[in-house]
Every structure is written in C-alpha cells, then in structure tokens.
Short mmCIF file of C-alpha atoms and ligand atoms in Angstrom, two decimals:
data_model
loop_
_atom_site.label_atom_id
_atom_site.label_comp_id
_atom_site.label_asym_id
_atom_site.label_seq_id
_atom_site.Cartn_x
_atom_site.Cartn_y
_atom_site.Cartn_z
CA MET F 611 -8.79 -20.36 -0.64
CA ALA F 612 -10.83 -17.37 -0.14
CA ARG F 613 -11.39 -15.82 -3.46
CA LEU F 614 -13.47 -12.48 -2.98
CA GLY F 615 -11.62 -10.54 -5.47
CA TYR F 616 -12.14 -13.47 -7.97
CA GLN F 617 -15.91 -13.51 -6.96
CA ALA F 618 -16.38 -9.69 -7.42
CA VAL F 619 -14.85 -9.68 -10.98
CA ARG F 620 -16.64 -12.88 -11.67
CA ARG F 621 -19.96 -11.31 -11.04
CA SER F 622 -19.76 -9.48 -14.19
CA ARG F 623 -19.72 -11.47 -17.47
CA PRO F 624 -16.17 -11.97 -18.82
CA ILE F 625 -14.64 -9.43 -20.92
CA ARG F 626 -14.25 -9.92 -24.78
CA ALA F 627 -10.46 -9.59 -24.73
CA TYR F 628 -8.19 -7.99 -27.56
CA PRO F 629 -6.61 -10.92 -29.15
CA PRO F 630 -3.02 -10.90 -29.97
CA SER F 631 -3.60 -10.10 -33.69
CA TYR F 632 -5.16 -6.82 -32.56
CA TRP F 633 -2.03 -6.00 -30.72
CA ASP F 634 -0.03 -7.05 -33.51
CA SER F 635 -1.95 -4.39 -35.68
CA GLN F 636 -0.98 -1.73 -33.11
CA ALA F 637 2.82 -2.57 -32.95
CA SER F 638 4.01 -0.24 -35.81
CA GLU F 639 2.12 2.65 -34.65
CA TRP F 640 2.25 2.35 -30.89
CA ASP F 641 5.41 4.47 -30.08
CA GLU F 642 4.10 7.34 -32.12
CA LEU F 643 0.61 7.10 -30.46
CA VAL F 644 2.28 7.25 -27.02
CA ARG F 645 4.31 10.23 -27.71
CA ARG F 646 1.52 12.39 -28.96
CA PRO F 647 1.64 15.51 -26.84
CA LYS F 648 -2.05 15.50 -26.15
CA ASN F 649 -2.05 11.80 -25.24
CA PRO F 650 -2.57 11.10 -21.27
CA HIS F 651 0.11 8.45 -21.65
CA GLN F 652 2.41 11.64 -21.46
CA PHE F 653 1.54 11.56 -17.61
CA TYR F 654 0.15 8.22 -16.34
CA TYR F 655 2.97 6.26 -18.19
CA LEU F 656 5.61 8.52 -16.75
CA GLU F 657 4.20 8.14 -13.12
CA ALA F 658 3.69 4.48 -13.37
CA ASP F 659 7.40 4.24 -14.38
CA TYR F 660 8.17 6.40 -11.11
CA LEU F 661 6.35 3.92 -9.00
CA ILE F 662 7.70 0.73 -10.88
CA SER F 663 11.15 1.99 -10.19
CA SER F 664 10.49 2.07 -6.48
CA VAL F 665 10.32 -1.52 -6.19
CA LEU F 666 13.26 -2.23 -8.29
CA GLU F 667 16.78 -2.93 -6.97
CA LYS F 668 19.81 -3.30 -8.73
CA PRO F 669 20.31 -7.39 -7.72
CA MET F 670 16.98 -8.55 -8.78
CA GLN F 671 16.05 -11.04 -11.26
CA ALA F 672 13.02 -9.09 -12.96
CA LEU F 673 9.84 -10.30 -15.08
CA GLU F 674 8.05 -7.61 -17.15
CA LEU F 675 4.46 -8.58 -18.56
CA GLY F 676 2.86 -6.93 -21.65
CA CYS F 677 6.35 -5.34 -22.65
CA GLY F 678 4.70 -4.18 -25.89
CA THR F 679 7.36 -2.32 -28.06
CA GLY F 680 9.70 -1.93 -25.23
CA GLY F 681 9.14 1.60 -23.84
CA SER F 682 8.76 0.31 -20.39
CA THR F 683 11.36 -2.30 -20.65
CA ALA F 684 13.97 0.38 -21.94
CA VAL F 685 13.37 2.39 -18.69
CA HIS F 686 13.58 -0.19 -16.28
CA ARG F 687 16.28 -2.43 -17.80
CA ARG F 688 19.27 -0.80 -16.10
CA GLN F 689 17.71 -0.76 -12.72
CA VAL F 690 17.86 -4.61 -12.31
CA ALA F 691 20.42 -7.31 -12.64
CA GLN F 692 18.56 -9.34 -15.20
CA LEU F 693 15.14 -8.67 -17.10
CA VAL F 694 13.05 -10.81 -18.83
CA ALA F 695 10.49 -9.26 -21.05
CA THR F 696 7.41 -10.76 -22.23
CA ASP F 697 4.08 -10.33 -24.50
CA PHE F 698 1.69 -12.41 -26.26
CA SER F 699 2.00 -10.13 -29.28
CA LEU F 700 5.02 -11.57 -31.60
CA GLU F 701 4.94 -8.06 -33.50
CA MET F 702 5.29 -6.08 -30.39
CA VAL F 703 8.10 -8.34 -29.12
CA ARG F 704 9.84 -8.05 -32.61
CA ARG F 705 9.88 -4.23 -32.29
CA ALA F 706 10.76 -4.26 -28.80
CA ALA F 707 13.90 -6.70 -29.30
CA ARG F 708 15.06 -4.15 -32.23
CA GLY F 709 14.70 -1.10 -30.27
CA VAL F 710 15.97 -2.07 -26.73
CA ARG F 711 19.64 -1.67 -26.84
CA ASP F 712 20.40 -3.02 -23.17
CA PRO F 713 20.56 -6.95 -23.01
CA VAL F 714 17.14 -8.20 -22.08
CA ARG F 715 15.79 -11.54 -22.73
CA PHE F 716 12.48 -11.46 -24.84
CA VAL F 717 9.95 -14.08 -24.71
CA VAL F 718 6.47 -14.22 -26.55
CA ALA F 719 4.25 -15.47 -23.68
CA ASP F 720 0.76 -14.97 -22.42
CA ALA F 721 0.44 -13.48 -19.07
CA SER F 722 -2.03 -16.02 -17.93
CA HIS F 723 0.36 -19.01 -18.83
CA LEU F 724 3.85 -18.20 -18.05
CA PRO F 725 6.52 -20.44 -19.22
CA PHE F 726 8.89 -20.00 -16.09
CA ARG F 727 9.44 -22.27 -13.19
CA ASP F 728 8.10 -21.59 -9.68
CA ARG F 729 9.69 -18.61 -7.86
CA ALA F 730 12.20 -17.72 -10.27
CA PHE F 731 11.85 -13.90 -10.00
CA ASP F 732 12.28 -11.18 -7.44
CA VAL F 733 10.08 -8.83 -9.05
CA VAL F 734 7.22 -8.71 -11.61
CA PHE F 735 6.02 -5.38 -13.15
CA SER F 736 3.83 -4.14 -16.05
CA ARG F 737 2.96 -0.81 -17.38
CA GLY F 738 0.16 -0.18 -19.82
CA VAL F 739 -2.78 -1.72 -18.25
CA LEU F 740 -2.38 -5.39 -19.00
CA LEU F 741 -4.41 -6.39 -15.94
CA SER F 742 -7.38 -4.65 -17.72
CA TYR F 743 -6.97 -6.58 -21.01
CA VAL F 744 -6.63 -9.98 -19.50
CA PRO F 745 -9.74 -12.24 -19.66
CA ASP F 746 -9.06 -13.47 -16.17
CA PRO F 747 -7.04 -11.10 -13.79
CA SER F 748 -7.26 -13.46 -10.97
CA ARG F 749 -5.23 -16.13 -13.06
CA THR F 750 -2.97 -13.65 -14.31
CA LEU F 751 -2.17 -12.52 -10.70
CA GLU F 752 -1.74 -16.27 -9.54
CA GLU F 753 0.74 -16.70 -12.11
CA ALA F 754 2.60 -13.60 -11.24
CA ARG F 755 2.50 -14.90 -7.80
CA ARG F 756 3.58 -18.56 -8.88
CA VAL F 757 6.92 -16.93 -10.62
CA LEU F 758 7.63 -14.67 -7.71
CA ARG F 759 9.95 -15.76 -4.52
CA PRO F 760 8.19 -15.37 -1.07
CA GLY F 761 8.66 -11.80 -0.30
CA GLY F 762 8.97 -10.99 -4.11
CA LYS F 763 7.28 -7.67 -5.23
CA LEU F 764 4.52 -6.91 -7.77
CA ALA F 765 3.87 -3.59 -9.60
CA MET F 766 1.33 -3.14 -12.40
CA ASP F 767 -1.42 -0.78 -13.30
CA ALA F 768 -4.99 -1.26 -14.49
CA MET F 769 -7.72 1.03 -15.75
CA ASN F 770 -9.68 2.89 -13.28
CA ARG F 771 -13.43 2.73 -13.34
CA ILE F 772 -13.72 6.47 -13.25
CA SER F 773 -17.11 7.94 -12.15
CA GLY F 774 -19.13 9.97 -14.65
CA GLY F 775 -18.95 9.92 -18.62
CA ARG F 776 -21.15 6.80 -18.73
CA GLY F 777 -22.81 6.38 -21.86
CA LYS F 778 -20.89 9.09 -23.88
CA VAL F 779 -19.82 7.30 -27.20
CA SER F 780 -16.69 8.87 -28.82
CA ARG F 781 -16.45 8.36 -32.51
CA LEU F 782 -13.25 8.24 -34.90
CA PHE F 783 -12.20 7.57 -38.17
CA HIS F 784 -8.61 6.33 -38.20
CA THR F 785 -6.24 3.51 -39.66
CA ILE F 786 -5.41 0.68 -37.60
CA GLY F 787 -2.19 -1.18 -39.02
CA ASP F 788 -2.84 0.67 -42.26
CA ARG F 789 -6.78 -0.49 -42.53
CA PRO F 790 -9.35 2.02 -42.46
CA ALA F 791 -11.67 1.64 -39.64
CA TYR F 792 -14.62 3.67 -38.01
CA VAL F 793 -14.38 3.17 -34.29
CA GLU F 794 -16.85 3.89 -31.48
CA TYR F 795 -15.39 3.93 -27.92
CA ALA F 796 -17.45 3.92 -24.53
CA MET F 797 -17.19 3.25 -20.72
CA ARG F 798 -20.14 1.10 -19.94
CA GLU F 799 -20.87 -1.36 -17.04
CA GLY F 800 -17.45 -1.34 -15.70
CA ARG F 801 -15.70 -1.85 -19.19
CA GLN F 802 -13.84 0.18 -21.84
CA ILE F 803 -15.78 -0.96 -25.23
CA ARG F 804 -14.10 -0.53 -28.42
CA ARG F 805 -16.18 -1.22 -31.46
CA ILE F 806 -14.08 -1.36 -34.83
CA HIS F 807 -16.07 -1.04 -37.92
CA TRP F 808 -13.43 -1.93 -40.53
CA LEU F 809 -14.36 0.02 -43.76
CA SER F 810 -14.19 -1.69 -47.25
CA GLU F 811 -10.96 -0.28 -49.05
CA THR F 812 -13.50 1.34 -52.03
CA SER F 813 -15.68 3.01 -49.59
CA PRO F 814 -15.48 6.77 -49.73
CA LEU F 815 -15.19 6.99 -45.76
CA ALA F 816 -11.83 5.29 -46.11
CA ALA F 817 -10.32 8.78 -47.03
CA ARG F 818 -11.63 10.15 -43.52
CA ALA F 819 -9.52 7.49 -41.74
CA LYS F 820 -6.39 9.09 -43.16
CA LYS F 821 -7.52 12.57 -41.60
CA GLU F 822 -8.47 10.95 -38.27
CA ASP F 823 -11.81 12.44 -38.50
CA ARG F 824 -14.24 12.76 -35.39
CA PRO F 825 -17.82 12.69 -36.27
CA LYS F 826 -20.38 13.78 -33.84
CA THR F 827 -22.80 11.14 -34.71
CA ARG F 828 -22.61 7.64 -36.39
CA PRO F 829 -22.33 8.14 -40.11
CA ARG F 830 -25.50 7.50 -41.85
CA ASN F 831 -25.67 4.22 -43.89
CA LEU F 832 -22.62 2.97 -42.04
CA GLN F 833 -23.37 -0.68 -42.61
CA ALA F 834 -22.95 0.13 -46.56
CA HIS F 835 -19.37 0.72 -46.03
CA VAL F 836 -18.42 -1.98 -43.58
CA ALA F 837 -16.63 -5.04 -44.52
CA SER F 838 -16.62 -6.46 -40.74
CA VAL F 839 -17.13 -5.47 -37.25
CA GLU F 840 -15.06 -6.60 -34.02
CA GLN F 841 -15.80 -5.63 -30.56
CA TYR F 842 -13.30 -5.70 -27.68
CA GLU F 843 -13.22 -4.67 -24.25
CA GLY F 844 -10.96 -3.60 -21.24
CA ARG F 845 -11.92 -4.01 -17.35
CA LEU F 846 -12.14 -0.95 -15.33
CA PHE F 847 -11.37 -1.51 -11.55
CA ARG F 848 -12.40 0.26 -8.65
CA ALA F 849 -9.65 0.56 -6.04
CA GLY F 850 -11.12 -1.50 -3.51
CA GLU F 851 -11.80 -4.40 -6.13
CA LEU F 852 -8.21 -4.30 -7.40
CA LYS F 853 -6.93 -4.61 -3.38
CA GLU F 854 -9.51 -7.47 -3.02
CA LEU F 855 -8.09 -9.45 -6.02
CA LEU F 856 -4.41 -8.99 -4.77
CA GLU F 857 -5.38 -10.22 -1.57
CA ALA F 858 -7.22 -13.15 -2.78
CA ALA F 859 -4.25 -14.07 -5.09
CA ARG F 860 -2.09 -14.01 -1.76
CA PHE F 861 -0.43 -10.62 -1.90
CA LYS F 862 0.08 -8.61 1.29
CA ASP F 863 0.78 -4.65 1.60
CA VAL F 864 -1.05 -3.98 -1.21
CA ARG F 865 -1.05 -0.23 -2.02
CA VAL F 866 -3.19 1.15 -4.61
CA THR F 867 -1.95 4.67 -6.00
CA PRO F 868 -3.91 7.10 -8.50
CA LEU F 869 -2.15 8.05 -11.86
CA GLY F 870 -2.72 10.41 -14.41
CA HIS F 871 -4.70 13.32 -12.75
CA LEU F 872 -2.22 15.85 -14.32
CA ALA F 873 -3.54 14.38 -17.72
CA TYR F 874 -6.78 16.29 -17.23
CA THR F 875 -4.36 19.63 -18.18
CA LEU F 876 -3.89 18.31 -21.51
CA GLY F 877 -7.53 17.98 -22.50
CA PHE F 878 -8.89 21.01 -20.71
CA ALA F 879 -6.32 23.68 -19.64
CA ASP F 880 -5.56 26.79 -21.77
CA ASP F 881 -2.86 26.37 -24.26
CA SER F 882 -0.08 27.97 -22.10
CA THR F 883 -0.82 25.74 -19.09
CA GLN F 884 -0.86 22.86 -21.34
CA ARG F 885 2.57 23.85 -23.06
CA PHE F 886 3.84 24.31 -19.21
CA ALA F 887 2.44 21.11 -17.95
CA ARG F 888 3.99 19.12 -20.91
CA LYS F 889 7.47 21.01 -20.46
CA HIS F 890 7.69 20.28 -16.81
CA ARG F 891 5.92 16.96 -16.89
CA ARG F 892 8.90 15.21 -15.13
CA PRO F 893 8.97 17.43 -11.97
CA LEU F 894 5.23 17.84 -12.10
CA SER F 895 4.79 14.07 -11.89
CA LYS F 896 7.12 13.40 -9.25
CA LEU F 897 5.53 16.39 -7.10
CA TYR F 898 2.06 14.69 -8.06
CA LEU F 899 3.17 11.41 -6.72
CA GLN F 900 4.40 12.85 -3.40
CA LEU F 901 0.63 14.36 -3.19
CA ALA F 902 -1.03 11.33 -4.83
CA ASP F 903 -2.50 10.19 -1.40
CA HIS F 904 -4.56 13.37 -1.30
CA PHE F 905 -6.04 12.88 -4.79
CA ARG F 906 -9.29 11.16 -5.23
CA LEU F 907 -8.75 7.39 -6.30
CA GLU F 908 -12.25 7.50 -8.32
CA THR F 909 -11.20 10.12 -10.55
CA ALA F 910 -7.69 8.67 -11.63
CA TRP F 911 -7.43 7.48 -15.24
CA HIS F 912 -5.48 4.70 -13.99
CA LEU F 913 -4.64 2.94 -10.58
CA LEU F 914 -0.91 1.42 -9.94
CA VAL F 915 -0.84 -1.20 -7.51
CA ARG F 916 2.06 -2.35 -5.43
CA ALA F 917 2.21 -5.45 -3.34
CA VAL F 918 4.29 -8.10 -1.69
CA ARG F 919 4.03 -12.08 -2.28
CA ARG F 920 3.24 -13.80 0.76
C1 SAM L 2148 -1.25 -0.93 -23.73
S1 SAM L 2148 0.20 -1.81 -24.18
C2 SAM L 2148 1.38 -1.51 -23.02
C3 SAM L 2148 2.71 -1.74 -23.76
C4 SAM L 2148 4.08 -1.42 -23.12
N1 SAM L 2148 4.24 -1.97 -21.94
C5 SAM L 2148 3.99 0.23 -22.86
O1 SAM L 2148 3.96 0.71 -21.71
O2 SAM L 2148 4.15 0.81 -24.03
C6 SAM L 2148 -0.50 -3.37 -23.58
C7 SAM L 2148 0.41 -4.69 -24.00
O3 SAM L 2148 0.09 -5.82 -23.23
C8 SAM L 2148 0.09 -7.18 -24.04
N2 SAM L 2148 -0.99 -8.15 -23.56
C9 SAM L 2148 -2.41 -7.96 -23.68
N3 SAM L 2148 -2.98 -9.00 -23.15
C10 SAM L 2148 -1.81 -9.88 -22.96
C11 SAM L 2148 -1.65 -11.10 -22.35
N4 SAM L 2148 -2.73 -11.88 -22.05
N5 SAM L 2148 -0.39 -11.59 -22.31
C12 SAM L 2148 0.50 -10.93 -22.47
N6 SAM L 2148 0.51 -9.68 -22.92
C13 SAM L 2148 -0.64 -9.19 -23.22
C14 SAM L 2148 -0.47 -6.39 -25.58
O4 SAM L 2148 -0.14 -7.24 -26.47
C15 SAM L 2148 0.25 -5.07 -25.24
O5 SAM L 2148 1.53 -5.07 -26.18
#
C-alpha cells in the first residue's frame, strides 16, 4: 500500500502523546474550560459540530472517538439511530456517562486499538482534535477505516499548523486537577508543546496557580519550586498532509475545511465586537461555514476533514 501521508508524518520524530492520566486530570474542569467566553472553543467546536452533523443521518450506526466529557456526544446523539462513544480516559467517560441523557453506549477504548468488529459502523466522528493527540495518526485512521463499512463516512478535526507565531512561549500558572503547576506552552517544529512544571505544595508559587497568573518571563529560580516536570505534545497538520494521510488510509472524497477564523475576534476585537460575536456565534458560524472555502487554510485554528471509506 502506498503510504505517502504516513511517510510525511513519519519524517518527524514521534510526538510525546498525552497519556490517559493527563486527560483523567482534565475531566473535572473540561466543561468549564470549553465554556469560557474568551476561549476559541466557542467557535471551532461549534463549527466542527455543524460539519459533523452534515455527515450524520438518522438511520446510522455511529462511533465517536475521543468523546471526552460528552459535550460532542450530547450534540450528535439524536442525529443517528445508535451511538457508541469512546475515549481512553476512564474519568472522561465516567463524566460523559453521567451527563448525557439520551441512550448512548460508552466504551473506554484507545482510538488506535478499537474493540469493534470490521465494518460495524456507518460513520465515525470526533470533535476536539483527537488526531493531533494520538501517537500514530495513520494507525488511528486505519482503525477508523476498519470499523467503517465501505462507503461509510468520516468526520474529524485536527490542530492546524498555523503559519506565524513560531517560537513564542506562553506562560501560565494554573491548577490541573487541583494540583498547582507552572506551564509553558509553545508551537515549534509542527507540534504544540506543553511543559508542565508541577509545583511543590509548599512553594509560595502555588498561590499564583490559583489566580491563573500569566508571567511574561520564566520565574527565577523555578527549579527550587518544582516537584517534577512533564512534557507532552500535540501534532499540527498542514491541510495537504491531512489529505495525504486520509488518502493513504484509503479514504476518498477528502474535504478539508478551515475552522475557527471567527475565534480571532475573541482575542483581538474591541469589547463590543467581542460581545456581538459571542452573542451571535451560531448564525455567525453558519455564515462562516458558507464562506469557509474563501478563507485561508493556513490561518485556521483547526481543520476538519470529511471523507468516505473506499
Ligand atoms: C480535547 S478533548 C475533546 C473531548 C470532547 N470530544 C469534546 O469535544 O469536548 C480530547 C479527548 O481525546 C481523548 N483522547 C486522546 N487520545 C486518545 C486516544 N489515543 N484514544 C482515545 N481517546 C483519546 C482524550 O482523553 C480527550 O477526552
């Protein structure tokens, strides 16, 4: 099999993927994080949901990958006959199972090793850039293909390799699952890198984590305050790379749509424009998607790919 996309991604070293324990620690605060008014999720999640909805049909047997706390599950459950929602984080799945009212079968499963028979589903979807988090995206796409029937649909998003902003480091004190941390965050060499310095509970810096303080430079003498350090990465894709990967995994009719251009209003517009954008995010997002083919793929926050299994 020609594996061009596979090769393109393999040219770079493998990412250090976030383990399930990291996502477990995110579960209790995930919904609140996504709802924050200034968070770009306000737009790119909504837009992803509209595009995912466009491939769902009422009689379908559907599989969701990386369902998290079930935000995306709840949106799409009634659009199909049956939905199996999966995630490899037990804590995420527990929360989702508590929160989603409509009948859904929840399964704890790694998207790269799915416990389902071949050709079991009419559609596989995912919201929340799972493809950027898995260590081997080709493997995940091949699993998706395996469980899809021929002609079945795929819709999933990924982090875009936005041009510009390279080398800029964002710094933040915050708590992750109640533990105080100082986090450095950067985009470099096609990956989103998050370096988590877990602060010792007795450190005076721990108080800054509660306030979500954003220092401009790395705190002096940091090592003296740190109990341990972890670094995780997400993979950033160019639209062409994504397309190649999908085709190498034997999908056809691949369409890549840019997501999140409207999210720029949240960070950069004046207050009244920001308020307007938030208040009207649904009609604005629909309008944006009508026009999406005219926006530049290279400047989108996320990319959503839709394709058909050969
Ligand atoms: C950014 S969250 C999105 C959650 C949810 N879909 C939403 O839209 O709110 C990404 C999710 O992918 C899950 N995930 C990451 N790698 C995974 C893997 N290899 N297999 C299954 N789930 C994975 C994480 O546990 C997390 O819940």
